[in-house]
XYZ file of C-alpha atoms in Angstrom:
371
model
C 255.264 81.599 -7.926
C 257.236 78.673 -9.286
C 260.635 77.802 -10.694
C 260.177 75.248 -13.457
C 262.612 74.789 -16.333
C 260.100 74.302 -19.155
C 262.219 72.017 -21.356
C 263.415 69.777 -18.485
C 259.927 69.623 -16.986
C 258.341 68.537 -20.257
C 261.141 66.047 -20.905
C 260.632 64.198 -17.587
C 256.853 64.197 -18.152
C 257.215 62.634 -21.616
C 259.724 60.111 -20.310
C 257.500 59.142 -17.351
C 254.404 58.633 -19.497
C 256.399 56.502 -21.931
C 258.204 54.271 -19.424
C 256.223 54.163 -16.163
C 252.811 52.441 -15.910
C 251.621 54.663 -13.080
C 252.393 57.931 -14.867
C 250.876 56.587 -18.097
C 247.531 56.692 -16.269
C 248.277 59.561 -13.902
C 249.335 62.284 -16.343
C 246.725 63.159 -18.984
C 247.790 63.610 -22.603
C 246.677 67.226 -22.868
C 245.961 68.445 -19.362
C 247.605 69.697 -16.180
C 249.901 67.360 -14.256
C 248.177 66.374 -10.969
C 249.881 66.811 -7.608
C 251.486 63.612 -6.344
C 250.784 63.455 -2.609
C 252.755 61.288 -0.222
C 249.683 59.127 0.341
C 249.309 58.491 -3.407
C 253.017 57.680 -3.625
C 252.634 55.197 -0.771
C 249.583 53.562 -2.320
C 251.360 53.141 -5.692
C 254.924 52.881 -4.420
C 255.727 49.549 -6.108
C 254.267 50.616 -9.416
C 256.177 53.907 -9.409
C 259.370 52.009 -8.511
C 258.660 50.068 -11.712
C 260.810 47.052 -10.725
C 263.853 49.160 -9.898
C 265.664 48.266 -6.661
C 265.043 50.255 -3.501
C 268.131 52.391 -2.881
C 266.719 54.396 0.034
C 263.750 54.658 2.358
C 262.584 57.838 3.954
C 263.653 57.729 7.591
C 260.137 58.251 8.878
C 260.878 61.702 10.303
C 257.664 62.771 8.569
C 255.904 59.726 9.949
C 254.935 58.738 6.391
C 257.687 56.472 5.003
C 258.173 55.699 1.307
C 260.607 53.611 -0.752
C 262.889 55.376 -3.226
C 265.080 54.399 -6.165
C 267.774 56.773 -7.350
C 270.649 56.026 -9.723
C 274.280 57.086 -9.102
C 274.099 59.363 -12.150
C 271.087 61.177 -10.715
C 272.715 61.402 -7.253
C 275.736 63.082 -8.858
C 273.454 66.024 -9.682
C 273.823 67.071 -6.043
C 277.514 67.798 -6.549
C 277.356 71.217 -8.309
C 275.090 72.739 -5.635
C 277.194 71.260 -2.809
C 280.392 72.497 -4.456
C 278.877 75.961 -4.793
C 278.016 76.042 -1.083
C 281.468 74.816 -0.032
C 283.156 77.368 -2.275
C 281.192 80.224 -0.719
C 281.911 78.862 2.775
C 285.626 79.204 2.061
C 286.542 75.792 0.675
C 286.521 72.231 2.032
C 287.719 71.346 5.531
C 288.574 67.931 7.011
C 285.383 66.818 8.725
C 283.558 64.235 10.816
C 280.050 63.150 9.794
C 277.701 61.966 12.550
C 274.655 60.701 10.674
C 272.642 57.553 10.042
C 274.634 55.162 7.796
C 273.259 54.758 4.295
C 275.155 51.718 3.054
C 278.460 49.887 2.598
C 280.001 52.777 0.670
C 279.694 55.326 3.466
C 282.853 57.433 3.883
C 285.412 56.586 6.555
C 284.707 59.963 8.125
C 281.221 58.750 9.135
C 280.263 58.067 12.755
C 276.968 56.260 13.443
C 274.370 58.631 14.886
C 273.636 56.145 17.679
C 277.177 56.439 19.029
C 276.886 57.666 22.661
C 277.406 61.400 23.018
C 280.525 61.146 25.271
C 282.111 58.884 22.655
C 281.176 61.326 19.883
C 282.933 64.105 21.791
C 286.086 62.015 22.078
C 285.947 61.062 18.393
C 285.796 64.738 17.447
C 288.902 65.403 19.542
C 290.687 62.337 18.172
C 289.914 63.256 14.558
C 291.213 66.754 15.182
C 294.473 65.400 16.542
C 294.859 62.717 13.841
C 293.839 64.581 10.706
C 293.096 68.158 11.755
C 289.337 67.680 11.304
C 287.768 71.035 12.145
C 284.277 70.521 10.715
C 281.314 68.366 11.699
C 278.173 67.449 9.750
C 275.228 66.093 11.745
C 271.544 66.538 12.548
C 270.576 69.603 14.611
C 269.105 67.434 17.385
C 272.427 65.611 17.715
C 274.448 68.809 17.500
C 272.454 70.171 20.444
C 273.289 67.097 22.538
C 276.967 67.490 21.655
C 276.901 71.173 22.575
C 275.223 70.458 25.917
C 277.823 67.811 26.781
C 280.699 70.095 25.822
C 279.364 73.010 27.860
C 278.499 70.856 30.882
C 282.001 69.380 30.815
C 283.658 72.781 30.437
C 285.528 71.535 27.376
C 287.304 73.738 24.852
C 286.154 73.167 21.269
C 287.435 76.462 19.907
C 289.350 74.459 17.276
C 286.088 73.666 15.456
C 285.663 75.950 12.462
C 282.488 74.752 10.767
C 279.235 73.058 11.893
C 276.963 71.684 9.170
C 273.346 70.910 10.092
C 271.354 68.669 7.761
C 267.952 67.000 7.312
C 266.071 68.861 10.077
C 264.620 72.276 10.750
C 266.854 74.596 12.764
C 265.687 77.189 15.269
C 267.459 80.234 16.781
C 267.723 78.595 20.212
C 269.735 75.753 18.753
C 272.054 78.163 16.945
C 272.639 80.145 20.139
C 273.603 76.986 22.031
C 275.958 75.859 19.256
C 277.622 79.264 19.173
C 278.421 78.892 22.874
C 279.877 75.392 22.521
C 281.734 76.087 19.244
C 282.643 79.785 19.524
C 284.831 79.923 16.408
C 282.685 77.778 14.119
C 280.711 78.960 11.138
C 277.285 77.303 11.301
C 275.439 76.389 8.124
C 272.448 74.235 7.284
C 270.850 72.668 4.259
C 267.421 71.358 3.459
C 267.406 67.896 1.944
C 265.331 64.741 1.680
C 265.805 61.090 0.798
C 263.531 61.623 -2.200
C 265.509 64.481 -3.759
C 268.851 64.806 -2.019
C 269.844 68.452 -1.611
C 266.890 70.814 -2.083
C 268.414 74.071 -0.829
C 271.333 75.377 1.215
C 271.627 78.211 3.681
C 273.124 81.385 2.269
C 276.639 81.841 3.731
C 276.209 85.630 3.612
C 272.584 86.055 4.727
C 271.800 83.090 7.026
C 268.080 83.884 7.113
C 267.783 82.723 3.518
C 268.311 79.516 1.545
C 269.189 79.065 -2.125
C 267.229 76.395 -4.021
C 268.899 73.804 -6.254
C 266.764 74.672 -9.284
C 269.322 73.336 -11.753
C 268.163 69.831 -10.864
C 264.736 70.425 -9.320
C 261.547 72.199 -10.247
C 260.099 73.967 -7.211
C 256.570 75.271 -6.665
C 254.962 76.706 -3.533
C 251.171 76.452 -3.491
C 248.420 77.663 -1.200
C 245.644 75.437 0.135
C 243.660 75.883 -3.088
C 246.588 74.849 -5.273
C 247.373 78.375 -6.493
C 250.890 79.777 -6.704
C 251.937 81.612 -3.551
C 253.308 85.109 -3.691
C 256.896 85.781 -2.498
C 256.955 85.667 1.301
C 253.724 83.647 1.498
C 254.186 80.286 3.225
C 252.703 77.405 1.283
C 253.002 73.739 0.389
C 256.278 72.744 -1.220
C 255.913 70.805 -4.488
C 259.035 69.410 -6.160
C 259.855 67.786 -9.502
C 263.102 65.881 -10.008
C 264.251 66.526 -13.576
C 266.823 63.713 -13.575
C 265.360 60.715 -11.741
C 264.403 58.900 -14.937
C 264.126 55.466 -13.301
C 261.662 56.467 -10.538
C 260.218 59.820 -11.576
C 258.837 62.128 -8.885
C 256.782 64.770 -10.677
C 254.951 67.550 -8.825
C 255.471 65.670 -5.575
C 254.036 67.370 -2.492
C 256.784 66.474 -0.062
C 254.812 67.452 3.046
C 256.804 70.527 4.058
C 256.064 74.242 3.974
C 258.249 77.101 2.747
C 258.140 80.569 1.173
C 259.946 82.043 -1.798
C 262.056 85.102 -1.015
C 264.681 87.253 -2.683
C 267.987 86.797 -0.886
C 269.734 90.175 -0.584
C 273.248 88.671 -0.706
C 273.638 89.489 -4.397
C 276.337 86.805 -4.725
C 274.428 83.585 -5.477
C 272.016 83.579 -8.406
C 269.909 80.597 -7.335
C 266.328 81.430 -6.207
C 265.764 82.084 -2.529
C 263.673 80.227 0.045
C 262.704 81.324 3.521
C 260.691 79.968 6.459
C 261.309 76.311 5.648
C 259.082 74.346 8.012
C 258.768 70.614 8.184
C 260.525 67.488 9.332
C 262.087 67.558 12.775
C 263.787 64.604 14.413
C 263.749 64.559 18.177
C 265.325 62.782 21.094
C 263.623 60.570 23.671
C 264.452 60.191 27.360
C 265.636 56.821 28.652
C 264.835 56.043 32.290
C 268.575 56.046 33.065
C 268.666 59.734 32.080
C 270.192 59.389 28.601
C 268.760 61.298 25.667
C 268.575 58.907 22.723
C 267.975 59.862 19.073
C 264.548 58.978 17.722
C 265.848 57.734 14.383
C 266.438 54.089 15.339
C 262.924 53.731 16.767
C 261.605 55.633 13.756
C 263.220 53.247 11.285
C 261.843 50.217 13.163
C 258.312 51.652 13.183
C 258.587 52.636 9.533
C 259.378 49.076 8.494
C 256.382 47.471 10.199
C 254.107 45.963 7.503
C 251.222 48.223 6.581
C 252.548 51.240 8.487
C 251.536 54.496 6.833
C 252.084 57.189 9.443
C 252.983 57.414 13.095
C 253.745 59.838 15.885
C 255.410 59.040 19.205
C 254.641 61.265 22.191
C 256.638 60.697 25.371
C 254.226 61.909 28.051
C 256.459 60.850 30.967
C 259.735 58.964 31.198
C 258.043 55.568 30.993
C 254.701 56.520 29.470
C 254.100 57.004 25.736
C 251.239 57.728 23.373
C 251.694 56.350 19.870
C 249.358 57.529 17.107
C 249.204 55.109 14.204
C 247.692 55.154 10.716
C 248.174 51.667 9.289
C 246.500 49.060 7.129
C 246.348 46.565 10.013
C 246.520 46.424 13.805
C 250.154 46.642 14.900
C 249.832 46.983 18.690
C 251.974 43.969 19.585
C 254.651 44.815 17.032
C 254.855 48.419 18.248
C 255.307 47.313 21.847
C 258.076 44.916 20.758
C 259.865 47.751 18.952
C 259.878 49.855 22.133
C 261.279 46.977 24.191
C 264.048 46.441 21.655
C 264.935 50.155 21.647
C 264.738 50.906 25.376
C 265.561 47.516 26.908
C 262.389 47.598 29.009
C 258.623 47.823 28.429
C 257.234 51.348 29.003
C 253.507 52.069 29.223
C 252.177 52.644 25.707
C 248.746 53.926 24.736
C 248.194 53.220 21.032
C 245.673 55.366 19.165
C 244.498 54.345 15.705
C 243.849 57.357 13.442
C 243.232 58.016 9.741
C 246.020 60.605 9.532
C 248.086 62.833 11.793
C 247.830 66.598 11.167
C 250.545 69.195 11.416
C 250.966 71.475 14.404
C 249.580 75.026 14.045
C 253.113 76.277 13.269
C 253.152 74.194 10.106
C 255.618 71.573 11.354
C 255.024 67.889 11.698
C 256.699 66.233 14.662
C 257.033 62.474 14.357
C 258.163 62.550 17.972
C 257.309 64.860 20.873
C 259.115 64.520 24.192
C 257.320 65.989 27.201
C 259.397 64.110 29.781
C-alpha cells in the first residue's frame, strides 16, 4: 500500500534527473525508481546536496547522521498540516518549547534542551505567570524527566493544558507518567524528521492513530522484499518529498518502521499510520546522579570525521560500550567527546562494526542506559 500523488511524484523525478548529477545516474529513464537508503545518501551526500548550503544535520538519534538542505519555501509546506492539528486540538495556546536550538531565528519561546530540569520547571512556572503559557513542546525523554521532578517535588502543574511530544517514539508508560504530573493537559505527539519536517501527527480524537502529511510527502510502507505492505502490516517507511527541489529526497528509506491503518475518527481525511517505530533519544546517568539528555553527546559523535553510525550503551555509571561504524579509527576522539560531556573520563570499550542492527521490536536505540 502506498500514498503517492502521481503528478507530484513524476514532477520531482523529472526535476531531479534534470538538475541533480546523482539522480541523473540513479534514476533510469524508463524504469522503476530505486530505493535511496541512508547509507547511499551518506556515501553521496555532497553530490545530492549539489552545492547547496547545509541547513540542517540529522541529530544522530538514528546513529546514522546525514547533511540536509531545505529552502524556506519548502519548510513552509509544514504549515498546513500543523495548522490542521492545532485547529483540531482546539486552537493555539501560549507555549514553551524545550528542544535543541536550530539556529539564530529560533523563537523566543524556546528553551535549550540542556537546561537543567529544576530550571526548566521554574521557567514553565515563570512563563505561565508572565504570559499565561499553558502548553509545552519537547521530546518525550525530556518530558518524562520534567514529570518525575514535578511529582517528586509535590508540585501543582494543573495549569498546564497541553503537552506536545516531538521527534521520538512515545510509549504508554510515558503517557501514564505525564498524565499524573499534568492532570489537566491534553497530550499529543507528532512524527517528524530533519529530512522531511512533519511526517504525521497524532489524531486528537483517536490517539492510537496518526494522520500522514500526504499533501507534501509521498509515503510507502514496504516489506523486506520491497513489496507494498497490507494495512496493519508493519514495514519499512519510504518517503518522497514532493517540494524539496534543491536537495531532492526520492523514495528515501528513512530507517523507521510503521503500518498503514484506517483511523476511525471520521474527522480528518489524511491517511492513517499506526505502530510508528524508530528513533528514540535517551538519557544518560552522570556520576553525580543527574540524568542528562543524550543529544549533546550525539551531536558531538555525529560530527566526528568519517562517522557513519554509532550506539552508546551505558553498562554502569562510569562504564560504557560504544559501537562504531566509521571510515577511520576514532577511539581517541570518542574518548575526548565523553570527557567534554561528562567532565571526567569514564571507562569506554569501543567496538568497531560494519553496521548496527535494530532491536527485535523494530526500534533502533542510539543510546541504551543500563545504569
